[in-house]
Each structure stands twice: as C-alpha cells, then as structure tokens.
C-alpha cells in the first residue's frame, strides 16, 4: 500500500533506497508460496511505475522475474510446450516488464537480450489467440512489451540508423518494375541508384541469408510471421489497450529501413491486414485510431500498399479529419490528425489519381478547415495540412479540375508553405519529418494497485461484481471494477472505463472494452458516402465489393479483377 499510485513516488524511492528491490527479488527467487509471489510481484509492479526505479528493477530483477515467473507460467518450452498459466502472478510480472520496457534504449537492449523472454511473450499471445482468450490483462501486458521492444528495432544493427538519409529502396518500397510513380517519380538514372541499393543490400544481408537454425530470441520480434498474431488481435480483440499495442507494434516494425521492415510491410498486405487496419479507423477510441493511422502511414512506404490504401481507404482517412462540426471533431486528437495527414501525403504525393480521390472525398474542405483555424491546432498539424494542400497543387494536370470545384491556387499554396518547400529542408525532401516513418512506444501505465486488506488472497474471495470502493486508493489488487457512471478518467492506477461495462469473471479484473459492432456498423456522415445502387458501400473489414447477379464481384462500382497478384480481399 505504501508503494501504490503516482502520488507515492517518494515512498517508492524510499523503498529502493532502503535496499527494497534486491530484497523483494531475493524473496521472489526463494519463496515457493504463491501468495508471497503474488504480493512481491504486486509491489514490484507498483515500484516499476516510477521512472527513477526502472533501471534498478531491470538490473536487480529482470532475470529472476523472467526465469522464475514469465517463462514457467507462459508454458513456453523449447522441448515440450505446455499450457499457459493465466495467474495473477504472471499478470503482475508482465505488468512489471510492461512498465520497465519503456525506459529507453538501455531497457530495450536488456529485455531483447534476455534469453527466453521474447519467445515466451509471443507464445502467450499465440496461445491466447488459439483459445480465444485475448481480452485479459496478461495478454495486454505482453503485447505492450512486444510493442516497446519493436520500437526502433533496427538499432540492434545500427544505433544511428535513423540519422542517415532515407535509403532509396525504403522510399519506393516494393515498386513494380517499370512502374511510373507520377510527376515526381523516382527518375534517377540506374547508375545513381545502384550504389545506394548495393549498400542497403549489404546492410541487410544478415536478414536474407539462409538459416540453418530456427529463429529464436529477439529476432522473433521482426519475423514476418508475427504479423499474423497482431492482425488476429486487431480483428477480434475488444480491449482498446491491446488494440493500440498491436497496431503500435506493426507501426514500429514498419517504421525502419532494413530488410525485415520491407518484409513486414509486404507481409501485412499478403495477410490481408490492410482492410483490418482501415476498419479500425472507424473506432471511437482515439489512441487506437492514432496507432492505426500511423501504421498505415508506415505501411504506405511499400508501393503496392500505397496503391491499395489510396484506392480503398481514402474515404475512411478523410473522415478522420476535422469537418468543422464540433460533435464530430471533439474526439480526435492532434496526434491522430497529424498521422492521417502524413498518410494522405504519402499516398497522393506521386499519384494524381489519388489526389483527385482526395478532392472528391471532400478532403480539400477539411484541409482548409484546419488551415483556417490556426489557433485551434498545433503547429505540426497546421504544417502537415498545408503540405498536403501544396502536394495536391503539384499535380498540374488537376489544376483545372480544382478550379472547376471552386478552388484557386491561393487555397493550395500559401507564401509560408511555398517558402518552406523552396529550401533544402523542404517537406518535399525525402528526409523531412513528414516523409520519414513514425515510430512510438507506450509509456508507463499506472496499473499498480493496493493489496487486499483481508488475509485471504485466494481467487474465490474476489468479488466478481462492480467494486464497492469509490476511491482509487481503496481499490484492492484483485477487484478492479469501476463504479457506474459516464466515461471518466481512471483513478490513479486504473484503466479508462468505457461504460456500460460487463461483469467480470471471478478472479479477473474488469477492463475497458470496445463495442466492435458499433464500430463496424458506424456509417459515414450524411452526404459523404458513395452510393452503390442505392446501398451503402461494403465495409473494409468484409469485402471491398459485392456480388451482382451474372456479373460476379463488383469493385468500386465497376466489374474488376485484382491486379498483379495483390488484392485488398
């Protein structure tokens, strides 16, 4: 209880200064009593939310937590895999790792190199997916750790990888041979591009060499096979924390320039993951939408992904931009708007057809709505919106079309944006902030809880119903429901609740849930949707088309067949 909550960081430091962390770890190592282990891991979870203590917990306790709790409870064993033990002890221990995994490069290095950790976490996630048990806190914690360990994953090969100019291959992605990329197409002569490609090929050779042993440890983080697990979570999970973490993991894996990221971007497409991500743009939980939009932006580095996103996701992306309607706009953060703008810019910058689609989807009105309210949005959002408009104007063949819609050059090109684009650090430059991939990591979540005051810590004593405690400080570790009421910020150590909340199973705390049916059935705003014989278009989570008697599958209102081996469905 002394270590509970953000307000008790001084107590946490005092426990550490009194030698508490090594003592707790030693007790965890020696004790065979489940109740003691539950209490010790609970205290460590509380302590791990203090930034100053994270390094000490890693140095003193990482190997013990992993070898004594994570690996045995996960069920992972290289020789004989077993069942995952969904215990409170495992939940607490994974919560500790979740918090310390956000403590910078040092923490990522230590956790990645910890033998058996990544293997165990991925085993737990796969096991949960197979048994349809993905809504619990342990899975959430595991995916959050994996997301943080995937952040800047190329640093294992080159700590300064993102300080170098963007490699040509990463900018273009999986470009089909002979493909014309548009007015700013990659038109360098072969002689100029060959050295860059050879250099990149050399730097990524370790990823493409033939293996004689199965992949294990940290390398599992960036194998194309992990994509399937994250997509399964994104498709089926209702816990917004897990959804955000799974989308964030894909975002991070697709954010680097090395060969594994190229393969990850292609794997998401091949596993039909793009429609799953686009469907999640319709959610009402902003931080999930932000992670998804940023993942799409990074995936669009791949040329084929870019074409599919431009063709099938334009309307969903535009819908996330502010419309000027306060009721529509209030739930969208500036970070999410910036992520959507970066995705749109990536999609349209070398494709006039997609720029036209952006116009027809009502994008110019929404972009102008942003640039005209300079006091309302952050400089970053204003800069990105101005740049998207500027990029649209660069398609000279569309200027007459814009004018027919009532827009003029001054709407697209302001003096500020024009001056910015004239300099060497212009947003059109491949190495500008807007054109670089975006990575992120989850910070500390205050999941720490006070211990139950009764002496009986058995699961049978845990209340399955709503909590009788009204203050965050009084919520025991084993009873994490919330009082009824509207959506509200969590108490210290709590998870945001999205009422109405279902009753928890005995022994399992109550966590935030997302109404996926509401998300799936959410329609476009009036007047914003295209009509298909008087019907709404199919949702991207199902099919990008519909059956028409005698005509087969109709896509975008026209009979169509997928191009070149890649398709949306």
GROMACS .gro file of C-alpha atoms in nm, residues 268-495:
model
  228
  268UNK     CA    1   0.075  -0.716  -4.378
  269UNK     CA    2  -0.053  -0.686  -4.735
  270UNK     CA    3  -0.023  -1.058  -4.808
  271UNK     CA    4  -0.204  -1.147  -4.484
  272UNK     CA    5  -0.491  -0.915  -4.590
  273UNK     CA    6  -0.415  -0.686  -4.298
  274UNK     CA    7  -0.480  -0.352  -4.469
  275UNK     CA    8  -0.864  -0.382  -4.457
  276UNK     CA    9  -0.843  -0.481  -4.090
  277UNK     CA   10  -0.646  -0.166  -4.010
  278UNK     CA   11  -0.871   0.059  -4.218
  279UNK     CA   12  -1.179  -0.076  -4.042
  280UNK     CA   13  -1.027   0.029  -3.709
  281UNK     CA   14  -1.009   0.390  -3.830
  282UNK     CA   15  -1.385   0.395  -3.763
  283UNK     CA   16  -1.340   0.331  -3.393
  284UNK     CA   17  -1.421   0.598  -3.137
  285UNK     CA   18  -1.117   0.531  -2.917
  286UNK     CA   19  -0.873   0.796  -3.035
  287UNK     CA   20  -0.547   0.638  -2.926
  288UNK     CA   21  -0.632   0.321  -3.121
  289UNK     CA   22  -0.714   0.526  -3.430
  290UNK     CA   23  -0.387   0.719  -3.392
  291UNK     CA   24  -0.179   0.398  -3.378
  292UNK     CA   25  -0.368   0.252  -3.676
  293UNK     CA   26  -0.333   0.568  -3.886
  294UNK     CA   27   0.040   0.582  -3.814
  295UNK     CA   28   0.077   0.213  -3.901
  296UNK     CA   29  -0.094   0.279  -4.236
  297UNK     CA   30   0.140   0.572  -4.298
  298UNK     CA   31   0.445   0.349  -4.246
  299UNK     CA   32   0.298   0.062  -4.448
  300UNK     CA   33   0.241   0.305  -4.737
  301UNK     CA   34   0.618   0.321  -4.789
  302UNK     CA   35   0.558  -0.003  -4.981
  303UNK     CA   36   0.441   0.096  -5.329
  304UNK     CA   37   0.173  -0.172  -5.359
  305UNK     CA   38   0.041  -0.094  -5.011
  306UNK     CA   39   0.027   0.272  -5.107
  307UNK     CA   40  -0.184   0.193  -5.413
  308UNK     CA   41  -0.427  -0.023  -5.215
  309UNK     CA   42  -0.459   0.234  -4.936
  310UNK     CA   43  -0.514   0.512  -5.190
  311UNK     CA   44  -0.778   0.312  -5.374
  312UNK     CA   45  -0.975   0.169  -5.084
  313UNK     CA   46  -0.905   0.374  -4.771
  314UNK     CA   47  -0.930   0.735  -4.891
  315UNK     CA   48  -1.280   0.798  -4.759
  316UNK     CA   49  -1.206   0.649  -4.417
  317UNK     CA   50  -0.891   0.862  -4.388
  318UNK     CA   51  -1.074   1.181  -4.488
  319UNK     CA   52  -1.349   1.104  -4.235
  320UNK     CA   53  -1.093   1.133  -3.954
  321UNK     CA   54  -1.008   1.493  -4.049
  322UNK     CA   55  -1.200   1.773  -3.872
  323UNK     CA   56  -1.519   1.865  -4.056
  324UNK     CA   57  -1.598   2.182  -3.864
  325UNK     CA   58  -1.880   2.001  -3.682
  326UNK     CA   59  -1.786   2.016  -3.310
  327UNK     CA   60  -1.977   1.695  -3.233
  328UNK     CA   61  -1.777   1.505  -3.499
  329UNK     CA   62  -1.441   1.663  -3.420
  330UNK     CA   63  -1.422   1.660  -3.041
  331UNK     CA   64  -1.287   1.306  -3.001
  332UNK     CA   65  -0.995   1.332  -3.244
  333UNK     CA   66  -0.656   1.438  -3.107
  334UNK     CA   67  -0.398   1.643  -3.293
  335UNK     CA   68  -0.167   1.340  -3.298
  336UNK     CA   69  -0.431   1.138  -3.483
  337UNK     CA   70  -0.499   1.420  -3.728
  338UNK     CA   71  -0.123   1.450  -3.795
  339UNK     CA   72  -0.096   1.074  -3.856
  340UNK     CA   73  -0.385   1.083  -4.104
  341UNK     CA   74  -0.235   1.385  -4.282
  342UNK     CA   75   0.102   1.209  -4.309
  343UNK     CA   76  -0.069   0.903  -4.458
  344UNK     CA   77  -0.262   1.115  -4.709
  345UNK     CA   78   0.055   1.299  -4.811
  346UNK     CA   79   0.241   0.970  -4.862
  347UNK     CA   80  -0.043   0.834  -5.076
  348UNK     CA   81  -0.101   1.136  -5.302
  349UNK     CA   82   0.247   1.282  -5.346
  350UNK     CA   83   0.325   1.088  -5.663
  351UNK     CA   84  -0.023   0.989  -5.773
  352UNK     CA   85  -0.262   1.234  -5.938
  353UNK     CA   86  -0.545   0.980  -5.934
  354UNK     CA   87  -0.537   0.962  -5.554
  355UNK     CA   88  -0.514   1.340  -5.530
  356UNK     CA   89  -0.834   1.354  -5.733
  357UNK     CA   90  -0.990   1.095  -5.498
  358UNK     CA   91  -0.894   1.314  -5.201
  359UNK     CA   92  -1.068   1.609  -5.367
  360UNK     CA   93  -1.382   1.408  -5.445
  361UNK     CA   94  -1.398   1.270  -5.090
  362UNK     CA   95  -1.430   1.624  -4.955
  363UNK     CA   96  -1.069   1.637  -4.843
  364UNK     CA   97  -0.995   1.993  -4.956
  365UNK     CA   98  -1.280   2.134  -4.746
  366UNK     CA   99  -1.149   1.954  -4.440
  367UNK     CA  100  -0.789   2.057  -4.504
  368UNK     CA  101  -0.899   2.419  -4.544
  369UNK     CA  102  -1.098   2.387  -4.223
  370UNK     CA  103  -0.771   2.307  -4.044
  371UNK     CA  104  -0.557   2.579  -4.203
  372UNK     CA  105  -0.821   2.848  -4.135
  373UNK     CA  106  -0.827   2.774  -3.760
  374UNK     CA  107  -0.464   2.835  -3.670
  375UNK     CA  108  -0.540   2.893  -3.303
  376UNK     CA  109  -0.714   2.556  -3.269
  377UNK     CA  110  -0.444   2.315  -3.392
  378UNK     CA  111  -0.078   2.251  -3.313
  379UNK     CA  112   0.191   2.390  -3.548
  380UNK     CA  113   0.265   2.033  -3.657
  381UNK     CA  114  -0.094   1.971  -3.772
  382UNK     CA  115  -0.107   2.309  -3.949
  383UNK     CA  116   0.223   2.236  -4.123
  384UNK     CA  117   0.110   1.890  -4.236
  385UNK     CA  118  -0.228   2.017  -4.362
  386UNK     CA  119  -0.061   2.296  -4.557
  387UNK     CA  120   0.181   2.047  -4.706
  388UNK     CA  121  -0.095   1.810  -4.822
  389UNK     CA  122  -0.265   2.102  -4.999
  390UNK     CA  123   0.068   2.203  -5.154
  391UNK     CA  124   0.126   1.844  -5.270
  392UNK     CA  125  -0.218   1.838  -5.432
  393UNK     CA  126  -0.134   2.153  -5.628
  394UNK     CA  127   0.184   1.997  -5.766
  395UNK     CA  128  -0.029   1.772  -5.987
  396UNK     CA  129  -0.051   2.020  -6.272
  397UNK     CA  130  -0.297   1.808  -6.469
  398UNK     CA  131  -0.554   1.853  -6.190
  399UNK     CA  132  -0.538   2.230  -6.154
  400UNK     CA  133  -0.829   2.289  -6.390
  401UNK     CA  134  -1.029   2.025  -6.202
  402UNK     CA  135  -0.960   2.206  -5.875
  403UNK     CA  136  -1.072   2.535  -6.029
  404UNK     CA  137  -1.396   2.377  -6.152
  405UNK     CA  138  -1.464   2.279  -5.792
  406UNK     CA  139  -1.424   2.643  -5.692
  407UNK     CA  140  -1.069   2.633  -5.557
  408UNK     CA  141  -0.785   2.862  -5.658
  409UNK     CA  142  -0.406   2.847  -5.629
  410UNK     CA  143  -0.403   3.058  -5.312
  411UNK     CA  144  -0.609   2.789  -5.138
  412UNK     CA  145  -0.338   2.532  -5.201
  413UNK     CA  146  -0.018   2.738  -5.186
  414UNK     CA  147   0.041   2.997  -4.915
  415UNK     CA  148   0.357   3.209  -4.907
  416UNK     CA  149   0.474   3.025  -4.595
  417UNK     CA  150   0.437   2.679  -4.749
  418UNK     CA  151   0.590   2.790  -5.079
  419UNK     CA  152   0.895   2.933  -4.899
  420UNK     CA  153   0.928   2.620  -4.689
  421UNK     CA  154   0.923   2.398  -4.999
  422UNK     CA  155   1.184   2.610  -5.174
  423UNK     CA  156   1.453   2.541  -4.913
  424UNK     CA  157   1.685   2.241  -4.878
  425UNK     CA  158   1.490   2.118  -4.574
  426UNK     CA  159   1.158   2.131  -4.753
  427UNK     CA  160   0.877   1.888  -4.666
  428UNK     CA  161   0.916   1.756  -5.020
  429UNK     CA  162   1.265   1.645  -4.923
  430UNK     CA  163   1.266   1.271  -4.856
  431UNK     CA  164   1.432   1.326  -4.518
  432UNK     CA  165   1.180   1.575  -4.381
  433UNK     CA  166   0.974   1.493  -4.073
  434UNK     CA  167   0.663   1.443  -4.282
  435UNK     CA  168   0.828   1.195  -4.515
  436UNK     CA  169   1.004   0.986  -4.252
  437UNK     CA  170   0.826   0.687  -4.098
  438UNK     CA  171   0.684   0.735  -3.749
  439UNK     CA  172   0.760   0.507  -3.453
  440UNK     CA  173   0.627   0.521  -3.099
  441UNK     CA  174   0.638   0.337  -2.770
  442UNK     CA  175   0.387   0.300  -2.493
  443UNK     CA  176   0.474   0.485  -2.174
  444UNK     CA  177   0.416   0.380  -1.816
  445UNK     CA  178   0.064   0.271  -1.737
  446UNK     CA  179  -0.033   0.318  -1.374
  447UNK     CA  180  -0.175  -0.028  -1.326
  448UNK     CA  181  -0.039  -0.054  -0.974
  449UNK     CA  182  -0.291  -0.143  -0.708
  450UNK     CA  183  -0.316  -0.161  -0.332
  451UNK     CA  184  -0.311  -0.505  -0.175
  452UNK     CA  185  -0.629  -0.660  -0.047
  453UNK     CA  186  -0.667  -0.596   0.322
  454UNK     CA  187  -0.815  -0.934   0.409
  455UNK     CA  188  -0.573  -1.218   0.477
  456UNK     CA  189  -0.736  -1.447   0.221
  457UNK     CA  190  -0.588  -1.383  -0.124
  458UNK     CA  191  -0.748  -1.684  -0.293
  459UNK     CA  192  -0.938  -1.620  -0.614
  460UNK     CA  193  -1.257  -1.750  -0.455
  461UNK     CA  194  -1.263  -1.444  -0.230
  462UNK     CA  195  -1.251  -1.198  -0.518
  463UNK     CA  196  -1.564  -1.010  -0.597
  464UNK     CA  197  -1.696  -1.073  -0.949
  465UNK     CA  198  -1.926  -0.773  -0.938
  466UNK     CA  199  -1.874  -0.396  -0.954
  467UNK     CA  200  -1.641  -0.255  -0.693
  468UNK     CA  201  -1.781  -0.131  -0.364
  469UNK     CA  202  -1.485   0.105  -0.333
  470UNK     CA  203  -1.534   0.459  -0.452
  471UNK     CA  204  -1.178   0.597  -0.439
  472UNK     CA  205  -0.885   0.481  -0.649
  473UNK     CA  206  -0.671   0.447  -0.338
  474UNK     CA  207  -0.916   0.194  -0.193
  475UNK     CA  208  -0.932  -0.043  -0.489
  476UNK     CA  209  -0.772  -0.374  -0.391
  477UNK     CA  210  -0.543  -0.556  -0.629
  478UNK     CA  211  -0.794  -0.830  -0.704
  479UNK     CA  212  -1.101  -0.610  -0.756
  480UNK     CA  213  -1.055  -0.358  -1.036
  481UNK     CA  214  -1.411  -0.280  -1.145
  482UNK     CA  215  -1.542   0.074  -1.159
  483UNK     CA  216  -1.845   0.250  -1.011
  484UNK     CA  217  -2.119   0.303  -1.266
  485UNK     CA  218  -2.126   0.635  -1.444
  486UNK     CA  219  -2.017   0.815  -1.757
  487UNK     CA  220  -1.684   0.780  -1.933
  488UNK     CA  221  -1.422   0.923  -1.699
  489UNK     CA  222  -1.054   0.940  -1.638
  490UNK     CA  223  -0.926   0.644  -1.438
  491UNK     CA  224  -0.827   0.662  -1.075
  492UNK     CA  225  -0.452   0.652  -1.020
  493UNK     CA  226  -0.354   0.304  -1.127
  494UNK     CA  227  -0.671   0.236  -1.323
  495UNK     CA  228  -0.761   0.176  -1.686
   0.00000   0.00000   0.00000
